[in-house]
Amino acid sequence: MSAPVKPPRNPFIAPAWIALVSVVGLVSALIGDGVFDVISWLVFTALIALVVRAWVKRTR
C-alpha cells in the first residue's frame, strides 16, 4: 500500500497569523500603559525575531 497523499498547505496561514499578531501589538500599544506596553514590546520583538530568523535561514 502507498502512503496517503497529504493536501498542500495553505500559503495564507502564516501571513494571516503575522497580521493578527501585529494588530494585537498595535492595539495593545494604543489602549493603555503598563502591561499593554509590555505586550506590545513583546509582540514586536517576536515579529522582528521572526524576520531575522527568516533572513538568516534564507542566506544559508
PDB file of C-alpha atoms in Angstrom, residues 15 19 34 40 44:
ATOM      1  CA  PRO A  15       0.794  35.831   6.773  1.00  0.00           C
ATOM      2  CA  ALA A  19      -1.095  40.164  10.561  1.00  0.00           C
ATOM      3  CA  GLY A  34       1.924  49.330  31.852  1.00  0.00           C
ATOM      4  CA  SER A  40       3.255  45.469  22.513  1.00  0.00           C
ATOM      5  CA  PHE A  44       7.053  43.457  18.067  1.00  0.00           C
TER       6      PHE A  44
END
